[in-house]
Coordinates of C-alpha atoms in Angstrom, one line a residue:
V1 CA -0.2 -0.2 0.2
C2 CA 1.3 3.4 -1.2
S3 CA -0.5 6.3 0.8
E4 CA 2.0 9.2 -1.3
I5 CA 3.7 9.0 -5.0
S6 CA 5.6 12.2 -5.8
I7 CA 7.1 12.6 -8.7
W8 CA 9.7 15.8 -9.4
D9 CA 11.8 17.2 -12.6
V10 CA 15.4 16.9 -10.6
A11 CA 18.4 15.4 -11.8
L12 CA 19.6 13.0 -9.1
T13 CA 23.3 11.7 -7.6
A14 CA 24.2 9.0 -8.3
E15 CA 24.4 8.5 -4.3
Q16 CA 20.7 9.2 -4.8
A17 CA 19.5 6.5 -7.0
A18 CA 21.6 4.1 -5.8
E19 CA 19.7 4.9 -2.5
L20 CA 16.6 4.4 -4.0
G21 CA 17.9 0.8 -5.1
D22 CA 16.9 -1.2 -8.3
P23 CA 14.0 -3.4 -9.6
S24 CA 14.2 -6.3 -7.5
T25 CA 14.4 -3.6 -4.3
V26 CA 11.0 -4.7 -2.1
G27 CA 10.5 -2.2 1.1
I28 CA 10.9 1.0 1.9
T29 CA 14.5 2.2 3.8
E30 CA 15.7 5.3 5.4
P31 CA 18.9 7.1 4.2
S32 CA 21.6 7.1 6.3
K33 CA 22.2 10.4 8.5
N34 CA 24.9 11.2 6.5
N35 CA 23.1 11.3 2.9
Q36 CA 19.9 12.7 4.3
V37 CA 19.4 16.6 2.5
S38 CA 17.4 17.2 4.3
D39 CA 18.5 21.2 4.6
L40 CA 14.4 22.7 4.7
S41 CA 12.9 22.1 8.0
Q42 CA 8.8 21.3 7.9
N43 CA 7.0 24.6 8.0
F44 CA 4.9 25.5 10.8
P45 CA 1.6 25.8 11.6
N46 CA 0.7 23.2 9.4
P47 CA -2.0 23.2 7.9
F48 CA -2.0 26.4 7.3
S49 CA -4.5 30.1 6.3
G50 CA -1.9 33.5 5.3
R51 CA 1.8 32.4 6.2
T52 CA 3.6 30.1 7.7
T53 CA 7.2 30.1 8.6
F54 CA 10.0 27.2 7.3
N55 CA 13.4 27.1 9.0
Y56 CA 15.8 26.7 6.6
Q57 CA 19.7 25.8 7.0
V58 CA 23.2 26.2 4.1
K59 CA 25.5 23.6 4.1
E60 CA 27.9 26.3 2.2
A61 CA 28.1 29.6 0.3
G62 CA 26.0 30.2 -2.0
N63 CA 22.6 30.9 -4.0
V64 CA 19.1 29.7 -2.1
S65 CA 16.2 30.0 -3.9
F66 CA 12.3 28.7 -3.0
R67 CA 10.0 26.9 -5.8
V68 CA 6.5 25.8 -4.2
Y69 CA 4.7 24.1 -6.8
N70 CA 1.0 22.7 -6.5
A71 CA -0.3 19.0 -6.3
I72 CA -0.1 17.7 -9.3
G73 CA 3.6 19.8 -9.9
Q74 CA 3.3 23.0 -11.7
L75 CA 5.3 25.9 -10.5
V76 CA 3.1 28.3 -8.5
K77 CA 5.4 30.0 -6.7
E78 CA 9.4 30.8 -6.9
I79 CA 11.5 32.5 -4.2
D80 CA 15.2 33.5 -4.6
H81 CA 16.3 34.1 -1.4
G82 CA 19.5 35.8 -3.0
S83 CA 23.2 34.4 -1.8
R84 CA 23.5 33.0 1.6
I85 CA 26.7 32.1 3.9
A86 CA 26.7 28.6 5.5
G87 CA 24.2 29.3 8.7
E88 CA 20.1 28.9 9.5
Y89 CA 17.4 30.9 8.0
K90 CA 14.1 31.9 8.6
L91 CA 11.3 31.4 5.3
E92 CA 8.2 33.0 5.9
L93 CA 5.6 32.2 3.2
N94 CA 2.8 34.9 2.4
A95 CA 0.4 32.2 0.8
D96 CA -2.6 34.5 -0.1
A97 CA -3.0 34.1 -3.3
L98 CA -3.0 29.7 -3.4
K99 CA -5.2 28.1 -2.9
D100 CA -6.4 25.7 -0.4
G101 CA -5.1 22.3 -1.0
I102 CA -1.6 20.4 -0.5
Y103 CA 1.7 22.1 -1.9
Y104 CA 4.9 21.4 -1.8
V105 CA 7.8 24.1 -1.0
Q106 CA 11.8 22.8 -2.7
M107 CA 14.7 24.4 -1.3
S108 CA 17.7 24.5 -4.0
N109 CA 21.0 25.6 -2.7
N110 CA 23.8 24.8 -4.5
N111 CA 23.2 20.9 -6.2
R112 CA 21.4 20.0 -2.5
I113 CA 17.4 19.9 -3.2
S114 CA 14.9 19.5 0.1
N115 CA 11.4 18.9 -0.2
V116 CA 8.5 19.4 1.9
K117 CA 4.7 19.2 1.9
I118 CA 2.5 21.8 3.2
T119 CA -1.5 22.2 3.3
I120 CA -2.8 24.9 3.4
S121 CA -6.5 25.6 4.4
K122 CA -9.1 29.2 4.7

């Protein structure tokens, strides 16, 4: 039984692809902490209406951007947070222009990608 499937148009590194296994792989395995690319924390509050906040980490200096996708994978909002040095930051997302529903927020920093599922309920 699968409760959720997401499709992303994102290139994987060789290590990330290897973690997915091959056609004979059965079950789901948790990525090891060393390889985990989880720089974007879950937003709070969630679900939300209007505004929500994300904490995020920058592992190495570079440009940071965010993309918001609807449940069918269409890009609905882009946020360029500019160049950041390594450290911890916050992003406040204003969703007043978005309809109720499930969305996915993707953070990009250099070759690192993090994704979070959010719910807007007005």
